[in-house]
Amino acid sequence: MIELLQGGMYLVNGTEIVPEDGEAKAAILAKTGKDVTREEAAKNTIAYGILASHNTSGNMDKLKIRFDKLTSHDITFVGIIQTARASGLQKFPMPYVLTNCHNSLCAVGGTINEDDHMFGLSCAKKYGGVYVPPHQAVIHQFAREMLAGAGKMILGSDSHTRYGALGTMAMGEGGPELVKQLLNQTYDINMPGVIGVYLKGAPVKGVGPQDVALAIIGAVFQNGFVKNKVMEFVGPGVESLSADFRIGIDVMTTETTCLSSIWKTDHEIEEFYEIHGRKEEYAELNPGQVAYYDGMIVVDLDKVRPMIAMPFHPSNTYTIEELNANLMDILDETEKRALVSLDGAVDFSLKNKVKNGKLMVDQGIIAGCAGGGFENICAAADILKGQYIGSDGFTLSVYPASMPVYMELIKNGCAATILETGAVMKTAFCGPCFGAGDTPANNAFSIRHSTRNFPNREGSKLQNGQISSVALMDARSIAATAANKGILTPATDFDGEIGKYKYHFDANIYANRVFDSKGVADPDTEIQFGPNIKDWPAMGALPENLVLRVVSEIHDPVTTTDELIPSGETSSYRSNPLGLAEFTLSRKDPEYVGRAKAIQAAQTALMNGKCPGESCPELELKRVFDAISRSFPEFPEVVAASYSTGDDALKARSLGFGSTIFAVKPGDGSAREQAASCQKVLGGWANIANEYATKRYRSNLINWGMLPFLIEEGQLPFKNLDYLFIPNIRKAVEEKADTIQAYKVDVEKKELLGFTLRLGELTDEERQIILKGCLINYNRV
C-alpha cells in the first residue's frame, strides 16, 4: 500500500523512479540522452520552480518569500490585525481574506464573537480586504474556490492551509508570519527538502481521499520522513483521481508535519478552475524530464483500503478490516496509549463499545475542509440511500464546506437523500474539528471525516472528568457505518453504486453576500471594536540575564497545541490576550497559570522599583539569589541595579524573571499563535524541548520573543518548579553562540548545576525579534 524509499531519488519522464546510486547516471543517460547533475535535477521539481518565483533573497539556500495572498479565520484575524496595527499597518498590501468559520455559532461568551466579526468587516473596509460572513464557507473551501491559482503561493493562519492539488503552494503558520507579510516583510526559511509522493493505480470502490491520506500519515508521521519538507505528488496515479479526491488527500498532508504540498496539474484541475469561473488561474505543472527528490513515498492506490485513525492521533492508523479482525487487541493497545495522552486523569475504555463482537459507534460527522467536499457528501448520500440511521443513540451530522456546495447538494437531491435517513445537514462551520459543535456524550466514540482526533478535540473537558474520543475515517465508511445503525463498517462492504455527479458552481452566492474591497482601502472607516477585543499588553526586551522558573514539565512523546491552549469554547476569548491566557495548559496542567503568574510577579516588582526577593517571599527568591551569588559574586549588584533609580530601559535589560516549560516535542497540530502568546503574556521567556514538532510552533515562540531552547534527549538536570539561571543570554543571542550555558539553582545546597542549551538556527531577523522582546516591538516605530 505504502512504500518509503529512503535517500535521493530521481523521477525520469514523470513515470520512472531511479535511486541515486552508482548506476543512476548511466540509467538516466540511457533513458533521456542527458547527463544531468543532482543539483540540476533538484531544480526540476515543481516546488523549486514556485519557490524560486516567490523568493526575494537572490539565494535559493536562504529563502525570503513574498506570498500572493493571505487568509485567516475569526479566531486568528483579530490578533493578527491588532499586531499589525500596533506595528504601523496602513493598508493590506496584498489580497487578505477574513473568513468566519470558527466562531460562527456566536453561542459562547455573550456578544464577543459577533463583535469579532464586525471588527473583521470594518477592517476589510479600512485596509482593503475581503470579508466572508459566517456560514458562507469554511476558510479552505473559500480559498480553493476563489483564491487558489496554479503556480501561486498562499499563507494562512490555519495549519490546514493546503491547496497543492490546485497547483498552489500554501502554508499554514501562526499569525505573526502573516503580520510580516502585511508589513511588507518576508517569510524566511532555508530551502526545504522535497519528497516525491508517487501515486500509481486507482482507488477501488468505497475508498475515499481520507483513506489514502491516513495511510500516508500512518507511514510517515512517527519517523519524521517528511517533517518540514514539501510533499510533491507525481506519478500516473494522479490522473485517476478527481480534483475533489486530490483536495481531500492534500488537506491532510498537514498531519504528516510537512511544510507544504504541491501536485502536478492536468485537465481535471483545469476543469475545476473553469467550473469556478477562473480558468485563467490554471497552468499545467509538471516536474522536469529528470527531477531529483530527497526521498520518495510510493502509494499503490489499488491496494488502499478503508482506514481508521484511532484515538488520539491521526497517525494511529489501521485498516477497518484489520481493526475488526483484531478488535480486542487493538482496542487494548489504544487504551494503553491513552493512559499517556490523558495522564491517567480519567477512566477511558473502548472495549466497552464492543457488542456481540462488533464495535459500536455513537456518532458520525462529515465536516469541514477535509470531509465537507461535494464528492464526499454525494458518495455518502449514495451509500445511505434508502437506509435510516435509527432512533437509538447513534447520530449523523453533515456539514457542506461552503454554501455553493450546499446549494448544489440541494439541487441534485443528495441533501434530501441524507435528510431522509434521519441525519442532519448543517451550514459551513469548522466547529466539529476543534470541539465547538456536535460534542458527543461522555465516553462516547465518534467517527469523523475531519482533520484531527487529539484528546478533547471533540469538546470534552478532562479537567471536569469528561472524556470522549474521535476516530478519523472517510465519509464513505462513515455513511456505511450509519447505514448499519452504528456498527463499524468499511465502505467496501457496500454493494450498490456510487455515482459520479457533475458540480455546478453558483458564483452569485458569494457575489450577493461577500464584501470584496477589490484591494481599495477606505482609511476613513472606523474599526468596530467590542468589550472583549483587547490590545496586546506591553512586552519588554530580552534582559542581559534571566532567572527562569520551570512551571510545567511534560513528558508525553508529543504535546499538541490543543494541550498548550485548548480549543473549543476558549476560542471565544482569542481576541482578549489576557482573558485567553487564563486557559493556558488548563487541560494538561491546571497549575500552570498560577505558577506562571507567581514568577511574573517578580518581574512586575522589579519594574516597579522593588526588590523581587522582598516582594515575592513565597518564591524563595532570596535563597535563589544566595545560591547564584556564590558562583557569581557580582549578582547582588545586578539585582540591585535592576530595580534602583535610573534609566528604565537599562534596568529592564539587566535582569529578568519569567517562566519556562519543558516538553519533549511540543507544537504538533494547529498553527494558532496563542499556544505561544498565552505563555508570553503570563511572563514566559522560553520553552525547553528535545525537538519542536513543527516549524510553525517554533516560529510562534520566536515571534513572541520567546527563546526556543533545545536540550539533548535524556539530559534533563532540572524538574518542575526548579529555578534556572541563564547569565549573559542577551549577549549569547547577539553573538550567535552555538551553545548557551545555563544553571539549575539548588537552593538547598546553595550551588549551581551547569548544563547546556542550544537555540538552533536563527535568522538575523529572528534574533532581533527575540532581542526586542516580540515582533510588535521589532516593528514598532
mmCIF file of C-alpha atoms in Angstrom, residues 289-528:
data_model
loop_
_atom_site.group_PDB
_atom_site.id
_atom_site.type_symbol
_atom_site.label_atom_id
_atom_site.label_comp_id
_atom_site.label_asym_id
_atom_site.label_seq_id
_atom_site.Cartn_x
_atom_site.Cartn_y
_atom_site.Cartn_z
ATOM 1 C CA GLN A 289 12.257 15.389 -17.508
ATOM 2 C CA VAL A 290 14.675 14.457 -14.721
ATOM 3 C CA ALA A 291 13.746 15.657 -11.244
ATOM 4 C CA TYR A 292 15.599 14.920 -8.021
ATOM 5 C CA TYR A 293 13.781 14.232 -4.736
ATOM 6 C CA ASP A 294 15.161 13.795 -1.233
ATOM 7 C CA GLY A 295 13.090 10.657 -0.794
ATOM 8 C CA MET A 296 10.045 9.032 -2.300
ATOM 9 C CA ILE A 297 6.722 7.747 -0.974
ATOM 10 C CA VAL A 298 5.193 5.204 -3.325
ATOM 11 C CA VAL A 299 1.436 4.847 -2.929
ATOM 12 C CA ASP A 300 -0.286 1.933 -4.649
ATOM 13 C CA LEU A 301 -3.823 3.273 -4.822
ATOM 14 C CA ASP A 302 -5.202 -0.131 -5.868
ATOM 15 C CA LYS A 303 -4.179 -1.567 -2.508
ATOM 16 C CA VAL A 304 -5.502 1.167 -0.204
ATOM 17 C CA ARG A 305 -8.448 0.005 1.859
ATOM 18 C CA PRO A 306 -10.822 1.917 4.161
ATOM 19 C CA MET A 307 -8.774 3.260 7.047
ATOM 20 C CA ILE A 308 -9.388 4.374 10.606
ATOM 21 C CA ALA A 309 -7.146 6.551 12.786
ATOM 22 C CA MET A 310 -7.811 5.527 16.359
ATOM 23 C CA PRO A 311 -7.623 7.945 19.298
ATOM 24 C CA PHE A 312 -5.700 10.100 19.923
ATOM 25 C CA HIS A 313 -3.707 10.950 16.813
ATOM 26 C CA PRO A 314 -4.191 10.822 13.015
ATOM 27 C CA SER A 315 -1.133 8.552 12.758
ATOM 28 C CA ASN A 316 -2.662 5.752 14.868
ATOM 29 C CA THR A 317 -3.887 4.067 11.719
ATOM 30 C CA TYR A 318 -5.289 0.657 10.810
ATOM 31 C CA THR A 319 -7.437 -0.650 8.014
ATOM 32 C CA ILE A 320 -11.001 -1.071 9.246
ATOM 33 C CA GLU A 321 -10.761 -4.698 8.179
ATOM 34 C CA GLU A 322 -7.656 -5.130 10.354
ATOM 35 C CA LEU A 323 -9.355 -3.443 13.307
ATOM 36 C CA ASN A 324 -12.459 -5.614 13.058
ATOM 37 C CA ALA A 325 -10.335 -8.768 12.746
ATOM 38 C CA ASN A 326 -8.208 -7.935 15.812
ATOM 39 C CA LEU A 327 -10.717 -5.866 17.713
ATOM 40 C CA MET A 328 -9.936 -6.504 21.364
ATOM 41 C CA ASP A 329 -6.150 -6.454 20.870
ATOM 42 C CA ILE A 330 -6.182 -3.118 19.042
ATOM 43 C CA LEU A 331 -8.639 -1.563 21.471
ATOM 44 C CA ASP A 332 -6.443 -2.680 24.358
ATOM 45 C CA GLU A 333 -3.421 -1.130 22.653
ATOM 46 C CA THR A 334 -5.360 2.110 22.086
ATOM 47 C CA GLU A 335 -6.392 2.264 25.729
ATOM 48 C CA LYS A 336 -2.781 1.848 26.836
ATOM 49 C CA ARG A 337 -1.695 4.716 24.584
ATOM 50 C CA ALA A 338 -4.499 6.792 26.032
ATOM 51 C CA LEU A 339 -3.036 6.418 29.514
ATOM 52 C CA VAL A 340 -0.099 8.512 28.283
ATOM 53 C CA SER A 341 -2.206 11.070 26.409
ATOM 54 C CA LEU A 342 -4.643 11.512 29.283
ATOM 55 C CA ASP A 343 -2.116 11.227 32.124
ATOM 56 C CA GLY A 344 -4.427 8.668 33.725
ATOM 57 C CA ALA A 345 -6.683 11.553 34.797
ATOM 58 C CA VAL A 346 -9.918 9.786 33.811
ATOM 59 C CA ASP A 347 -11.094 6.261 33.162
ATOM 60 C CA PHE A 348 -11.060 5.606 29.443
ATOM 61 C CA SER A 349 -12.354 2.497 27.761
ATOM 62 C CA LEU A 350 -13.177 1.490 24.227
ATOM 63 C CA LYS A 351 -13.605 -2.230 24.833
ATOM 64 C CA ASN A 352 -16.998 -1.486 26.357
ATOM 65 C CA LYS A 353 -18.091 -0.364 22.894
ATOM 66 C CA VAL A 354 -17.922 -3.939 21.652
ATOM 67 C CA LYS A 355 -21.360 -5.569 21.437
ATOM 68 C CA ASN A 356 -21.717 -9.098 20.123
ATOM 69 C CA GLY A 357 -18.189 -8.912 18.726
ATOM 70 C CA LYS A 358 -18.856 -5.666 16.809
ATOM 71 C CA LEU A 359 -17.534 -2.180 17.530
ATOM 72 C CA MET A 360 -20.463 0.163 18.103
ATOM 73 C CA VAL A 361 -20.092 3.838 17.206
ATOM 74 C CA ASP A 362 -22.112 6.596 18.894
ATOM 75 C CA GLN A 363 -21.748 9.433 16.401
ATOM 76 C CA GLY A 364 -20.764 10.197 12.817
ATOM 77 C CA ILE A 365 -19.629 13.565 11.459
ATOM 78 C CA ILE A 366 -18.744 14.580 7.907
ATOM 79 C CA ALA A 367 -17.442 18.135 8.062
ATOM 80 C CA GLY A 368 -15.071 20.940 7.296
ATOM 81 C CA CYS A 369 -12.203 21.392 4.894
ATOM 82 C CA ALA A 370 -11.469 17.638 4.809
ATOM 83 C CA GLY A 371 -14.895 15.986 4.758
ATOM 84 C CA GLY A 372 -17.322 18.639 3.570
ATOM 85 C CA GLY A 373 -16.467 18.474 -0.125
ATOM 86 C CA PHE A 374 -19.061 17.885 -2.832
ATOM 87 C CA GLU A 375 -17.972 14.393 -3.896
ATOM 88 C CA ASN A 376 -17.589 13.124 -0.325
ATOM 89 C CA ILE A 377 -21.153 14.085 0.552
ATOM 90 C CA CYS A 378 -22.585 12.781 -2.726
ATOM 91 C CA ALA A 379 -20.879 9.426 -2.138
ATOM 92 C CA ALA A 380 -22.229 9.326 1.422
ATOM 93 C CA ALA A 381 -25.712 10.032 0.090
ATOM 94 C CA ASP A 382 -25.499 7.141 -2.371
ATOM 95 C CA ILE A 383 -24.429 4.735 0.373
ATOM 96 C CA LEU A 384 -27.210 5.971 2.675
ATOM 97 C CA LYS A 385 -29.943 5.944 0.013
ATOM 98 C CA GLY A 386 -32.972 4.035 1.240
ATOM 99 C CA GLN A 387 -31.468 3.491 4.668
ATOM 100 C CA TYR A 388 -32.095 5.157 8.014
ATOM 101 C CA ILE A 389 -29.779 5.744 10.951
ATOM 102 C CA GLY A 390 -32.285 4.566 13.530
ATOM 103 C CA SER A 391 -33.855 6.129 16.583
ATOM 104 C CA ASP A 392 -31.321 4.946 19.135
ATOM 105 C CA GLY A 393 -28.212 6.812 20.341
ATOM 106 C CA PHE A 394 -26.331 6.997 17.004
ATOM 107 C CA THR A 395 -26.371 10.413 15.306
ATOM 108 C CA LEU A 396 -25.033 11.683 11.991
ATOM 109 C CA SER A 397 -24.304 15.314 11.070
ATOM 110 C CA VAL A 398 -23.118 16.564 7.682
ATOM 111 C CA TYR A 399 -21.572 19.997 7.156
ATOM 112 C CA PRO A 400 -21.020 21.022 3.495
ATOM 113 C CA ALA A 401 -17.817 23.061 3.228
ATOM 114 C CA SER A 402 -19.446 26.055 1.541
ATOM 115 C CA MET A 403 -22.843 27.449 0.683
ATOM 116 C CA PRO A 404 -22.261 26.846 -3.061
ATOM 117 C CA VAL A 405 -21.585 23.158 -2.283
ATOM 118 C CA TYR A 406 -24.725 23.056 -0.103
ATOM 119 C CA MET A 407 -26.779 24.629 -2.888
ATOM 120 C CA GLU A 408 -25.652 22.018 -5.423
ATOM 121 C CA LEU A 409 -26.428 19.182 -2.984
ATOM 122 C CA ILE A 410 -29.942 20.593 -2.691
ATOM 123 C CA LYS A 411 -30.319 20.852 -6.467
ATOM 124 C CA ASN A 412 -29.079 17.326 -7.208
ATOM 125 C CA GLY A 413 -31.125 15.701 -4.467
ATOM 126 C CA CYS A 414 -28.262 14.426 -2.299
ATOM 127 C CA ALA A 415 -29.244 16.708 0.589
ATOM 128 C CA ALA A 416 -32.768 15.254 0.574
ATOM 129 C CA THR A 417 -31.386 11.721 0.492
ATOM 130 C CA ILE A 418 -29.267 12.408 3.568
ATOM 131 C CA LEU A 419 -32.062 14.152 5.458
ATOM 132 C CA GLU A 420 -34.445 11.260 4.791
ATOM 133 C CA THR A 421 -32.141 8.930 6.733
ATOM 134 C CA GLY A 422 -32.568 10.941 9.948
ATOM 135 C CA ALA A 423 -29.185 12.649 9.566
ATOM 136 C CA VAL A 424 -28.836 16.399 9.958
ATOM 137 C CA MET A 425 -27.418 18.840 7.391
ATOM 138 C CA LYS A 426 -25.752 21.950 8.821
ATOM 139 C CA THR A 427 -24.094 25.052 7.407
ATOM 140 C CA ALA A 428 -20.405 25.557 6.726
ATOM 141 C CA PHE A 429 -18.645 25.548 10.093
ATOM 142 C CA CYS A 430 -15.344 24.203 11.418
ATOM 143 C CA GLY A 431 -16.648 23.530 14.933
ATOM 144 C CA PRO A 432 -16.544 19.711 14.860
ATOM 145 C CA CYS A 433 -12.837 19.913 14.040
ATOM 146 C CA PHE A 434 -11.962 21.675 17.289
ATOM 147 C CA GLY A 435 -14.706 20.968 19.805
ATOM 148 C CA ALA A 436 -17.298 23.681 19.191
ATOM 149 C CA GLY A 437 -20.013 21.650 17.520
ATOM 150 C CA ASP A 438 -21.647 18.227 17.920
ATOM 151 C CA THR A 439 -19.817 17.496 21.161
ATOM 152 C CA PRO A 440 -20.629 13.863 21.966
ATOM 153 C CA ALA A 441 -21.711 12.370 25.298
ATOM 154 C CA ASN A 442 -19.189 11.413 27.958
ATOM 155 C CA ASN A 443 -17.385 8.178 26.992
ATOM 156 C CA ALA A 444 -18.898 8.306 23.513
ATOM 157 C CA PHE A 445 -16.990 7.147 20.425
ATOM 158 C CA SER A 446 -17.285 9.426 17.390
ATOM 159 C CA ILE A 447 -16.125 8.717 13.828
ATOM 160 C CA ARG A 448 -15.371 11.804 11.765
ATOM 161 C CA HIS A 449 -14.216 12.830 8.346
ATOM 162 C CA SER A 450 -12.404 15.846 9.731
ATOM 163 C CA THR A 451 -8.788 16.751 10.326
ATOM 164 C CA ARG A 452 -7.755 15.741 13.847
ATOM 165 C CA ASN A 453 -8.631 13.439 16.723
ATOM 166 C CA PHE A 454 -6.421 14.787 19.524
ATOM 167 C CA PRO A 455 -7.584 14.374 23.150
ATOM 168 C CA ASN A 456 -10.561 16.611 23.981
ATOM 169 C CA ARG A 457 -10.586 17.940 20.423
ATOM 170 C CA GLU A 458 -14.235 16.875 20.251
ATOM 171 C CA GLY A 459 -15.140 19.190 23.133
ATOM 172 C CA SER A 460 -14.917 17.110 26.313
ATOM 173 C CA LYS A 461 -13.112 18.571 29.340
ATOM 174 C CA LEU A 462 -10.537 16.415 31.027
ATOM 175 C CA GLN A 463 -10.341 18.783 33.990
ATOM 176 C CA ASN A 464 -14.049 18.140 34.649
ATOM 177 C CA GLY A 465 -13.635 14.376 34.441
ATOM 178 C CA GLN A 466 -15.115 14.204 30.946
ATOM 179 C CA ILE A 467 -13.701 12.206 28.057
ATOM 180 C CA SER A 468 -14.958 11.013 24.729
ATOM 181 C CA SER A 469 -12.919 10.131 21.683
ATOM 182 C CA VAL A 470 -12.731 10.523 17.941
ATOM 183 C CA ALA A 471 -11.546 8.198 15.219
ATOM 184 C CA LEU A 472 -10.894 9.609 11.760
ATOM 185 C CA MET A 473 -12.477 7.883 8.762
ATOM 186 C CA ASP A 474 -13.591 8.668 5.246
ATOM 187 C CA ALA A 475 -17.125 9.926 4.568
ATOM 188 C CA ARG A 476 -17.902 6.747 2.628
ATOM 189 C CA SER A 477 -17.176 4.419 5.532
ATOM 190 C CA ILE A 478 -18.927 6.776 7.945
ATOM 191 C CA ALA A 479 -22.022 6.504 5.724
ATOM 192 C CA ALA A 480 -21.683 2.715 5.589
ATOM 193 C CA THR A 481 -21.465 2.645 9.383
ATOM 194 C CA ALA A 482 -24.500 4.912 9.686
ATOM 195 C CA ALA A 483 -26.465 2.691 7.312
ATOM 196 C CA ASN A 484 -25.510 -0.229 9.560
ATOM 197 C CA LYS A 485 -27.010 1.547 12.620
ATOM 198 C CA GLY A 486 -23.623 2.404 14.118
ATOM 199 C CA ILE A 487 -21.773 -0.886 13.629
ATOM 200 C CA LEU A 488 -18.288 -0.005 12.339
ATOM 201 C CA THR A 489 -18.394 -0.879 8.630
ATOM 202 C CA PRO A 490 -15.981 -0.199 5.755
ATOM 203 C CA ALA A 491 -17.497 1.297 2.607
ATOM 204 C CA THR A 492 -16.016 -1.553 0.571
ATOM 205 C CA ASP A 493 -18.823 -3.680 2.036
ATOM 206 C CA PHE A 494 -21.380 -1.515 0.198
ATOM 207 C CA ASP A 495 -22.808 -3.409 -2.793
ATOM 208 C CA GLY A 496 -24.603 -0.569 -4.555
ATOM 209 C CA GLU A 497 -23.435 2.069 -6.976
ATOM 210 C CA ILE A 498 -21.573 5.242 -6.028
ATOM 211 C CA GLY A 499 -22.382 7.733 -8.758
ATOM 212 C CA LYS A 500 -20.331 10.456 -10.392
ATOM 213 C CA TYR A 501 -22.084 13.793 -10.013
ATOM 214 C CA LYS A 502 -21.456 16.909 -12.068
ATOM 215 C CA TYR A 503 -20.749 20.016 -9.995
ATOM 216 C CA HIS A 504 -22.098 23.447 -10.924
ATOM 217 C CA PHE A 505 -20.706 26.412 -9.007
ATOM 218 C CA ASP A 506 -23.105 29.278 -8.331
ATOM 219 C CA ALA A 507 -20.932 32.405 -8.095
ATOM 220 C CA ASN A 508 -23.931 34.575 -7.196
ATOM 221 C CA ILE A 509 -23.971 33.188 -3.651
ATOM 222 C CA TYR A 510 -20.687 34.934 -2.890
ATOM 223 C CA ALA A 511 -21.323 37.918 -5.151
ATOM 224 C CA ASN A 512 -24.501 38.681 -3.203
ATOM 225 C CA ARG A 513 -23.020 38.340 0.284
ATOM 226 C CA VAL A 514 -19.201 38.548 0.483
ATOM 227 C CA PHE A 515 -17.648 42.000 0.938
ATOM 228 C CA ASP A 516 -14.763 42.452 -1.508
ATOM 229 C CA SER A 517 -12.936 45.768 -1.445
ATOM 230 C CA LYS A 518 -11.136 44.861 -4.674
ATOM 231 C CA GLY A 519 -7.980 46.000 -2.890
ATOM 232 C CA VAL A 520 -9.263 49.548 -2.329
ATOM 233 C CA ALA A 521 -8.786 50.760 1.238
ATOM 234 C CA ASP A 522 -11.050 53.306 2.924
ATOM 235 C CA PRO A 523 -8.900 54.910 5.648
ATOM 236 C CA ASP A 524 -11.898 56.867 6.943
ATOM 237 C CA THR A 525 -13.676 53.694 8.068
ATOM 238 C CA GLU A 526 -13.701 53.402 11.838
ATOM 239 C CA ILE A 527 -12.830 49.996 13.216
ATOM 240 C CA GLN A 528 -15.673 48.456 15.185
#
